[in-house]
Structures are given as structure tokens and as C-alpha cells.
């Protein structure tokens, strides 16, 4: 029997999902983070198997063929996906599994796991978010352009989420996420 809970955290690139997720992980040891597979290049400081499983496009497509993903999507030109094995392993342990994934993946999860909580993190100020993304030095100008083009589309999906949280103050936003998880 699957006893745990799936918590999906989505929101545009640069909105601070990662910080909220780190705070949730520190809050309670019953929370754990789903490590996704991706075909994007490893960033400086990222560790394979900790930040992502880094796949080649061929490997990723083989896994799609073999139905090994609970969800997957193409985001800014690269594949990202959550492995079924990750979800099953953590739910059996009774964990609250945090999935920091894009909106396409969020909806696939809700379809497969209707009890999953879908939480969308919004920026307090859209133009400020876009400026911050433009100034990011972890991405190439081309990658930044692709991410910027996703922002409006992603925000337009917020209305389909169970809970929307504005990340104005990260402590308050984390508390709001916790409240949504336990409600
Ligand atoms: P980044 O390249 O900045 O790490 O992630 C880019 C986007 O891909 C973010 O919105 C992130 O939430 C999303 N993402 C990360 N892992 C997954 C995944 O397993 N599935 C889906 N659908 N999106 C993911």
C-alpha cells in the first residue's frame, strides 16, 4: 500500500521554488525530495544523482518507451521527468515526496495520483522576476530567452493548482505551503 503523499511545487523559473523546498526538507525529516532525470547539461556545482540524474537524449527516450516515467515534459528544449521507481519507493516508506516540476508534469501527476497536492509559487512582481532571470549567470543567453518565454504560459496555468502561494517573504511562503500540505 502506498502510504505517503505527493506534493508538487511548480512555478516559473527563478521564483524561489528551490529555497522553499530546502526549507520544507529542513522542517521535517518525513519530507523528501524527488530527484528528477534530465537531458540538460549539468551546471557548475551540480552533482549527478543528487541534483538530477543526467541522461542522454537517447537514454531518456528509451525510458519513455519503457514507461519508466510517472511524468515527463520538455522544458526550454530539454527533457525532464520523474521516475515511477522514485515515487513508489518513497510512498511505500510513507514519505511526503516533494516534486519540484514544471506545470505540464504537475498535471500528469494529478491525473495519475488524484490525491497529490498541487502548489504553485507566484512571484510578487512579474517584471522583477523577468529581470532576475535575465541577470542569471548560470544560463547561456539562449537558455535565458527560452525560460523567459515560458514564464507567462506557466503563470496562466496557476489557476488550475490546488493552492497558490506568493513568494514575497520566503518564510511566510514556506508556512503557507506547509499549511496547504497539512490541510
Ligand atoms: P532547471 O533546469 O532550472 O533545474 O529546471 C527547469 C524546470 O524544469 C523547472 O521549472 C523545474 O521545476 C522543472 N523540472 C525539474 N525536474 C522536473 C521533472 O522531473 N519533471 C518536470 N515536468 N519538470 C521538471
PDB file of C-alpha atoms and ligand atoms in Angstrom:
ATOM      1  CA  UNK A   1       0.000   0.000   0.000  1.00  0.00           C
ATOM      2  CA  UNK A   2       1.197   3.490  -0.832  1.00  0.00           C
ATOM      3  CA  UNK A   3       1.030   5.482   2.427  1.00  0.00           C
ATOM      4  CA  UNK A   4       2.889   8.696   1.670  1.00  0.00           C
ATOM      5  CA  UNK A   5       1.826  11.860  -0.037  1.00  0.00           C
ATOM      6  CA  UNK A   6       2.883  13.618  -3.242  1.00  0.00           C
ATOM      7  CA  UNK A   7       3.449  17.362  -3.030  1.00  0.00           C
ATOM      8  CA  UNK A   8       4.029  19.113  -6.343  1.00  0.00           C
ATOM      9  CA  UNK A   9       5.698  22.514  -6.279  1.00  0.00           C
ATOM     10  CA  UNK A  10       5.586  24.401  -9.578  1.00  0.00           C
ATOM     11  CA  UNK A  11       6.149  27.970 -10.626  1.00  0.00           C
ATOM     12  CA  UNK A  12       8.221  29.939 -13.103  1.00  0.00           C
ATOM     13  CA  UNK A  13      11.983  29.655 -13.216  1.00  0.00           C
ATOM     14  CA  UNK A  14      13.600  31.996 -10.668  1.00  0.00           C
ATOM     15  CA  UNK A  15      10.555  32.278  -8.394  1.00  0.00           C
ATOM     16  CA  UNK A  16      12.310  30.631  -5.438  1.00  0.00           C
ATOM     17  CA  UNK A  17      10.802  27.118  -5.502  1.00  0.00           C
ATOM     18  CA  UNK A  18      14.167  25.606  -4.616  1.00  0.00           C
ATOM     19  CA  UNK A  19      14.551  27.740  -1.473  1.00  0.00           C
ATOM     20  CA  UNK A  20      11.053  26.828  -0.290  1.00  0.00           C
ATOM     21  CA  UNK A  21      11.754  23.142  -0.943  1.00  0.00           C
ATOM     22  CA  UNK A  22      15.006  23.321   1.054  1.00  0.00           C
ATOM     23  CA  UNK A  23      13.125  24.894   3.964  1.00  0.00           C
ATOM     24  CA  UNK A  24      10.475  22.173   3.835  1.00  0.00           C
ATOM     25  CA  UNK A  25      13.160  19.478   3.876  1.00  0.00           C
ATOM     26  CA  UNK A  26      14.768  21.094   6.927  1.00  0.00           C
ATOM     27  CA  UNK A  27      11.384  21.392   8.657  1.00  0.00           C
ATOM     28  CA  UNK A  28      10.516  17.712   8.838  1.00  0.00           C
ATOM     29  CA  UNK A  29      12.510  14.571   8.124  1.00  0.00           C
ATOM     30  CA  UNK A  30       9.411  12.903   6.747  1.00  0.00           C
ATOM     31  CA  UNK A  31       9.715  15.190   3.717  1.00  0.00           C
ATOM     32  CA  UNK A  32      11.985  14.062   0.933  1.00  0.00           C
ATOM     33  CA  UNK A  33      12.850  15.392  -2.478  1.00  0.00           C
ATOM     34  CA  UNK A  34      12.238  13.580  -5.718  1.00  0.00           C
ATOM     35  CA  UNK A  35      15.359  13.573  -7.868  1.00  0.00           C
ATOM     36  CA  UNK A  36      14.395  14.048 -11.499  1.00  0.00           C
ATOM     37  CA  UNK A  37      16.067  12.884 -14.672  1.00  0.00           C
ATOM     38  CA  UNK A  38      17.016  15.495 -17.256  1.00  0.00           C
ATOM     39  CA  UNK A  39      18.831  15.845 -20.538  1.00  0.00           C
ATOM     40  CA  UNK A  40      20.013  19.377 -19.808  1.00  0.00           C
ATOM     41  CA  UNK A  41      23.696  19.942 -19.126  1.00  0.00           C
ATOM     42  CA  UNK A  42      24.977  19.761 -15.561  1.00  0.00           C
ATOM     43  CA  UNK A  43      25.525  23.230 -14.083  1.00  0.00           C
ATOM     44  CA  UNK A  44      28.651  24.131 -12.172  1.00  0.00           C
ATOM     45  CA  UNK A  45      28.352  22.696  -8.652  1.00  0.00           C
ATOM     46  CA  UNK A  46      25.567  20.253  -9.506  1.00  0.00           C
ATOM     47  CA  UNK A  47      26.082  16.625  -8.551  1.00  0.00           C
ATOM     48  CA  UNK A  48      24.728  13.713 -10.592  1.00  0.00           C
ATOM     49  CA  UNK A  49      22.317  11.616  -8.533  1.00  0.00           C
ATOM     50  CA  UNK A  50      21.811  14.441  -6.024  1.00  0.00           C
ATOM     51  CA  UNK A  51      20.545  17.369  -8.104  1.00  0.00           C
ATOM     52  CA  UNK A  52      19.436  15.347 -11.112  1.00  0.00           C
ATOM     53  CA  UNK A  53      20.077  12.087 -12.890  1.00  0.00           C
ATOM     54  CA  UNK A  54      21.733  13.379 -16.054  1.00  0.00           C
ATOM     55  CA  UNK A  55      20.583  11.356 -19.055  1.00  0.00           C
ATOM     56  CA  UNK A  56      21.447  11.497 -22.727  1.00  0.00           C
ATOM     57  CA  UNK A  57      18.502  12.158 -25.055  1.00  0.00           C
ATOM     58  CA  UNK A  58      18.691   8.535 -26.260  1.00  0.00           C
ATOM     59  CA  UNK A  59      18.591   7.174 -22.684  1.00  0.00           C
ATOM     60  CA  UNK A  60      15.686   9.420 -21.801  1.00  0.00           C
ATOM     61  CA  UNK A  61      13.707   8.385 -24.881  1.00  0.00           C
ATOM     62  CA  UNK A  62      14.385   4.725 -24.114  1.00  0.00           C
ATOM     63  CA  UNK A  63      12.942   5.231 -20.616  1.00  0.00           C
ATOM     64  CA  UNK A  64       9.873   6.936 -22.148  1.00  0.00           C
ATOM     65  CA  UNK A  65       9.377   3.927 -24.433  1.00  0.00           C
ATOM     66  CA  UNK A  66       9.655   1.599 -21.452  1.00  0.00           C
ATOM     67  CA  UNK A  67       7.067   3.629 -19.466  1.00  0.00           C
ATOM     68  CA  UNK A  68       9.542   4.294 -16.696  1.00  0.00           C
ATOM     69  CA  UNK A  69       8.389   7.873 -16.103  1.00  0.00           C
ATOM     70  CA  UNK A  70       5.425   8.820 -13.900  1.00  0.00           C
ATOM     71  CA  UNK A  71       5.534  12.118 -15.777  1.00  0.00           C
ATOM     72  CA  UNK A  72       7.870  13.884 -18.145  1.00  0.00           C
ATOM     73  CA  UNK A  73       7.935  17.085 -20.158  1.00  0.00           C
ATOM     74  CA  UNK A  74      10.073  19.117 -22.471  1.00  0.00           C
ATOM     75  CA  UNK A  75      11.064  22.404 -20.879  1.00  0.00           C
ATOM     76  CA  UNK A  76      13.220  25.017 -22.630  1.00  0.00           C
ATOM     77  CA  UNK A  77      14.381  22.411 -25.146  1.00  0.00           C
ATOM     78  CA  UNK A  78      15.323  19.645 -22.705  1.00  0.00           C
ATOM     79  CA  UNK A  79      13.562  16.636 -21.256  1.00  0.00           C
ATOM     80  CA  UNK A  80      12.775  16.468 -17.536  1.00  0.00           C
ATOM     81  CA  UNK A  81      10.987  13.589 -15.829  1.00  0.00           C
ATOM     82  CA  UNK A  82      10.106  11.840 -12.581  1.00  0.00           C
ATOM     83  CA  UNK A  83      10.817   8.121 -12.442  1.00  0.00           C
ATOM     84  CA  UNK A  84       7.986   5.804 -11.308  1.00  0.00           C
ATOM     85  CA  UNK A  85      10.559   3.960  -9.197  1.00  0.00           C
ATOM     86  CA  UNK A  86      11.322   7.139  -7.186  1.00  0.00           C
ATOM     87  CA  UNK A  87       7.647   7.753  -6.418  1.00  0.00           C
ATOM     88  CA  UNK A  88       6.913   4.143  -5.482  1.00  0.00           C
ATOM     89  CA  UNK A  89       9.986   3.815  -3.284  1.00  0.00           C
ATOM     90  CA  UNK A  90       9.186   6.920  -1.217  1.00  0.00           C
ATOM     91  CA  UNK A  91       5.406   6.496  -0.998  1.00  0.00           C
ATOM     92  CA  UNK A  92       5.826   2.970   0.359  1.00  0.00           C
ATOM     93  CA  UNK A  93       8.033   4.407   3.113  1.00  0.00           C
ATOM     94  CA  UNK A  94       5.214   6.830   3.998  1.00  0.00           C
ATOM     95  CA  UNK A  95       7.239   9.872   2.951  1.00  0.00           C
ATOM     96  CA  UNK A  96       5.914  13.250   1.860  1.00  0.00           C
ATOM     97  CA  UNK A  97       7.615  13.375  -1.518  1.00  0.00           C
ATOM     98  CA  UNK A  98       8.283  16.862  -2.909  1.00  0.00           C
ATOM     99  CA  UNK A  99       8.270  17.130  -6.683  1.00  0.00           C
ATOM    100  CA  UNK A 100       9.732  20.390  -7.956  1.00  0.00           C
ATOM    101  CA  UNK A 101       8.488  20.101 -11.523  1.00  0.00           C
ATOM    102  CA  UNK A 102       7.001  22.186 -14.320  1.00  0.00           C
ATOM    103  CA  UNK A 103       3.278  22.704 -14.939  1.00  0.00           C
ATOM    104  CA  UNK A 104       2.997  20.027 -17.651  1.00  0.00           C
ATOM    105  CA  UNK A 105       4.414  17.437 -15.265  1.00  0.00           C
ATOM    106  CA  UNK A 106       2.201  18.691 -12.427  1.00  0.00           C
ATOM    107  CA  UNK A 107      -0.956  17.958 -14.401  1.00  0.00           C
ATOM    108  CA  UNK A 108       0.266  14.489 -15.390  1.00  0.00           C
ATOM    109  CA  UNK A 109       0.891  13.709 -11.711  1.00  0.00           C
ATOM    110  CA  UNK A 110      -2.583  14.910 -10.716  1.00  0.00           C
ATOM    111  CA  UNK A 111      -4.110  12.665 -13.357  1.00  0.00           C
ATOM    112  CA  UNK A 112      -2.233   9.599 -12.112  1.00  0.00           C
ATOM    113  CA  UNK A 113      -2.354  10.457  -8.406  1.00  0.00           C
ATOM    114  CA  UNK A 114      -5.533  12.492  -7.738  1.00  0.00           C
ATOM    115  CA  UNK A 115      -4.592  12.875  -4.057  1.00  0.00           C
ATOM    116  CA  UNK A 116      -1.412  14.762  -4.952  1.00  0.00           C
ATOM    117  CA  UNK A 117      -1.315  18.368  -3.690  1.00  0.00           C
ATOM    118  CA  UNK A 118      -0.507  20.849  -6.447  1.00  0.00           C
ATOM    119  CA  UNK A 119       1.067  24.059  -5.178  1.00  0.00           C
ATOM    120  CA  UNK A 120       2.008  26.946  -7.461  1.00  0.00           C
ATOM    121  CA  UNK A 121       4.530  29.558  -6.370  1.00  0.00           C
ATOM    122  CA  UNK A 122       3.938  33.029  -7.802  1.00  0.00           C
ATOM    123  CA  UNK A 123       6.334  35.974  -7.863  1.00  0.00           C
ATOM    124  CA  UNK A 124       5.203  39.170  -6.101  1.00  0.00           C
ATOM    125  CA  UNK A 125       6.279  41.116  -9.148  1.00  0.00           C
ATOM    126  CA  UNK A 126       6.472  39.708 -12.658  1.00  0.00           C
ATOM    127  CA  UNK A 127       8.806  42.259 -14.208  1.00  0.00           C
ATOM    128  CA  UNK A 128      11.236  41.880 -11.313  1.00  0.00           C
ATOM    129  CA  UNK A 129      11.261  38.105 -11.852  1.00  0.00           C
ATOM    130  CA  UNK A 130      11.984  38.570 -15.554  1.00  0.00           C
ATOM    131  CA  UNK A 131      14.854  40.948 -14.737  1.00  0.00           C
ATOM    132  CA  UNK A 132      16.271  38.454 -12.264  1.00  0.00           C
ATOM    133  CA  UNK A 133      16.104  35.675 -14.853  1.00  0.00           C
ATOM    134  CA  UNK A 134      17.836  37.862 -17.419  1.00  0.00           C
ATOM    135  CA  UNK A 135      20.676  38.504 -14.966  1.00  0.00           C
ATOM    136  CA  UNK A 136      21.187  34.820 -14.099  1.00  0.00           C
ATOM    137  CA  UNK A 137      24.745  33.813 -14.774  1.00  0.00           C
ATOM    138  CA  UNK A 138      24.128  30.059 -14.610  1.00  0.00           C
ATOM    139  CA  UNK A 139      22.483  30.066 -18.057  1.00  0.00           C
ATOM    140  CA  UNK A 140      23.506  30.965 -21.584  1.00  0.00           C
ATOM    141  CA  UNK A 141      21.643  33.935 -23.177  1.00  0.00           C
ATOM    142  CA  UNK A 142      19.837  31.409 -25.384  1.00  0.00           C
ATOM    143  CA  UNK A 143      18.656  29.360 -22.375  1.00  0.00           C
ATOM    144  CA  UNK A 144      17.553  32.531 -20.556  1.00  0.00           C
ATOM    145  CA  UNK A 145      15.481  33.555 -23.591  1.00  0.00           C
ATOM    146  CA  UNK A 146      13.758  30.146 -23.616  1.00  0.00           C
ATOM    147  CA  UNK A 147      12.997  30.351 -19.894  1.00  0.00           C
ATOM    148  CA  UNK A 148      11.606  33.877 -20.200  1.00  0.00           C
ATOM    149  CA  UNK A 149       9.292  32.736 -22.964  1.00  0.00           C
ATOM    150  CA  UNK A 150       7.827  30.118 -20.593  1.00  0.00           C
ATOM    151  CA  UNK A 151       7.023  32.483 -17.717  1.00  0.00           C
ATOM    152  CA  UNK A 152       3.676  33.880 -18.939  1.00  0.00           C
ATOM    153  CA  UNK A 153       2.462  30.470 -20.094  1.00  0.00           C
ATOM    154  CA  UNK A 154       3.306  28.927 -16.721  1.00  0.00           C
ATOM    155  CA  UNK A 155       1.643  31.715 -14.738  1.00  0.00           C
ATOM    156  CA  UNK A 156      -1.516  31.322 -16.813  1.00  0.00           C
ATOM    157  CA  UNK A 157      -1.712  27.714 -15.502  1.00  0.00           C
ATOM    158  CA  UNK A 158      -1.643  28.779 -11.832  1.00  0.00           C
ATOM    159  CA  UNK A 159      -5.443  28.825 -11.645  1.00  0.00           C
ATOM    160  CA  UNK A 160      -5.579  25.030 -12.074  1.00  0.00           C
ATOM    161  CA  UNK A 161      -3.472  24.376  -8.970  1.00  0.00           C
ATOM    162  CA  UNK A 162      -4.936  23.423  -5.557  1.00  0.00           C
ATOM    163  CA  UNK A 163      -3.043  26.229  -3.829  1.00  0.00           C
ATOM    164  CA  UNK A 164      -1.258  29.381  -4.983  1.00  0.00           C
ATOM    165  CA  UNK A 165       1.401  30.966  -2.799  1.00  0.00           C
ATOM    166  CA  UNK A 166       3.047  34.326  -3.466  1.00  0.00           C
ATOM    167  CA  UNK A 167       6.738  34.243  -2.613  1.00  0.00           C
ATOM    168  CA  UNK A 168       7.109  37.746  -1.232  1.00  0.00           C
ATOM    169  CA  UNK A 169       8.725  36.661   2.025  1.00  0.00           C
ATOM    170  CA  UNK A 170      10.241  33.174   1.816  1.00  0.00           C
ATOM    171  CA  UNK A 171       9.491  32.305   5.475  1.00  0.00           C
ATOM    172  CA  UNK A 172       5.830  33.239   5.095  1.00  0.00           C
ATOM    173  CA  UNK A 173       5.613  31.475   1.741  1.00  0.00           C
ATOM    174  CA  UNK A 174       7.030  28.294   3.315  1.00  0.00           C
ATOM    175  CA  UNK A 175       4.474  28.498   6.125  1.00  0.00           C
ATOM    176  CA  UNK A 176       1.684  28.902   3.563  1.00  0.00           C
ATOM    177  CA  UNK A 177       2.959  25.826   1.704  1.00  0.00           C
ATOM    178  CA  UNK A 178       3.052  23.833   4.970  1.00  0.00           C
ATOM    179  CA  UNK A 179      -0.496  24.865   5.745  1.00  0.00           C
ATOM    180  CA  UNK A 180      -1.610  23.694   2.299  1.00  0.00           C
ATOM    181  CA  UNK A 181       0.174  20.359   2.767  1.00  0.00           C
ATOM    182  CA  UNK A 182      -1.427  19.642   6.136  1.00  0.00           C
ATOM    183  CA  UNK A 183      -4.919  20.904   5.257  1.00  0.00           C
TER     184      UNK A 183
HETATM  185  P1  LIG B   1      16.203  23.677 -14.078  1.00  0.00           P
HETATM  186  O1  LIG B   1      16.816  23.417 -15.412  1.00  0.00           O
HETATM  187  O2  LIG B   1      16.212  25.160 -13.724  1.00  0.00           O
HETATM  188  O3  LIG B   1      16.779  22.824 -12.991  1.00  0.00           O
HETATM  189  O4  LIG B   1      14.658  23.277 -14.191  1.00  0.00           O
HETATM  190  C1  LIG B   1      13.860  23.823 -15.198  1.00  0.00           C
HETATM  191  C2  LIG B   1      12.409  23.494 -14.956  1.00  0.00           C
HETATM  192  O5  LIG B   1      12.205  22.083 -15.046  1.00  0.00           O
HETATM  193  C3  LIG B   1      11.911  23.933 -13.579  1.00  0.00           C
HETATM  194  O6  LIG B   1      10.626  24.535 -13.742  1.00  0.00           O
HETATM  195  C4  LIG B   1      11.777  22.618 -12.854  1.00  0.00           C
HETATM  196  O7  LIG B   1      10.767  22.676 -11.866  1.00  0.00           O
HETATM  197  C5  LIG B   1      11.388  21.681 -13.977  1.00  0.00           C
HETATM  198  N1  LIG B   1      11.637  20.283 -13.659  1.00  0.00           N
HETATM  199  C6  LIG B   1      12.641  19.767 -12.914  1.00  0.00           C
HETATM  200  N2  LIG B   1      12.515  18.437 -12.812  1.00  0.00           N
HETATM  201  C7  LIG B   1      11.390  18.100 -13.479  1.00  0.00           C
HETATM  202  C8  LIG B   1      10.701  16.866 -13.713  1.00  0.00           C
HETATM  203  O8  LIG B   1      11.084  15.791 -13.266  1.00  0.00           O
HETATM  204  N3  LIG B   1       9.593  16.922 -14.470  1.00  0.00           N
HETATM  205  C9  LIG B   1       9.089  18.073 -14.982  1.00  0.00           C
HETATM  206  N4  LIG B   1       7.959  18.004 -15.681  1.00  0.00           N
HETATM  207  N5  LIG B   1       9.700  19.259 -14.776  1.00  0.00           N
HETATM  208  C10 LIG B   1      10.822  19.272 -14.034  1.00  0.00           C
END
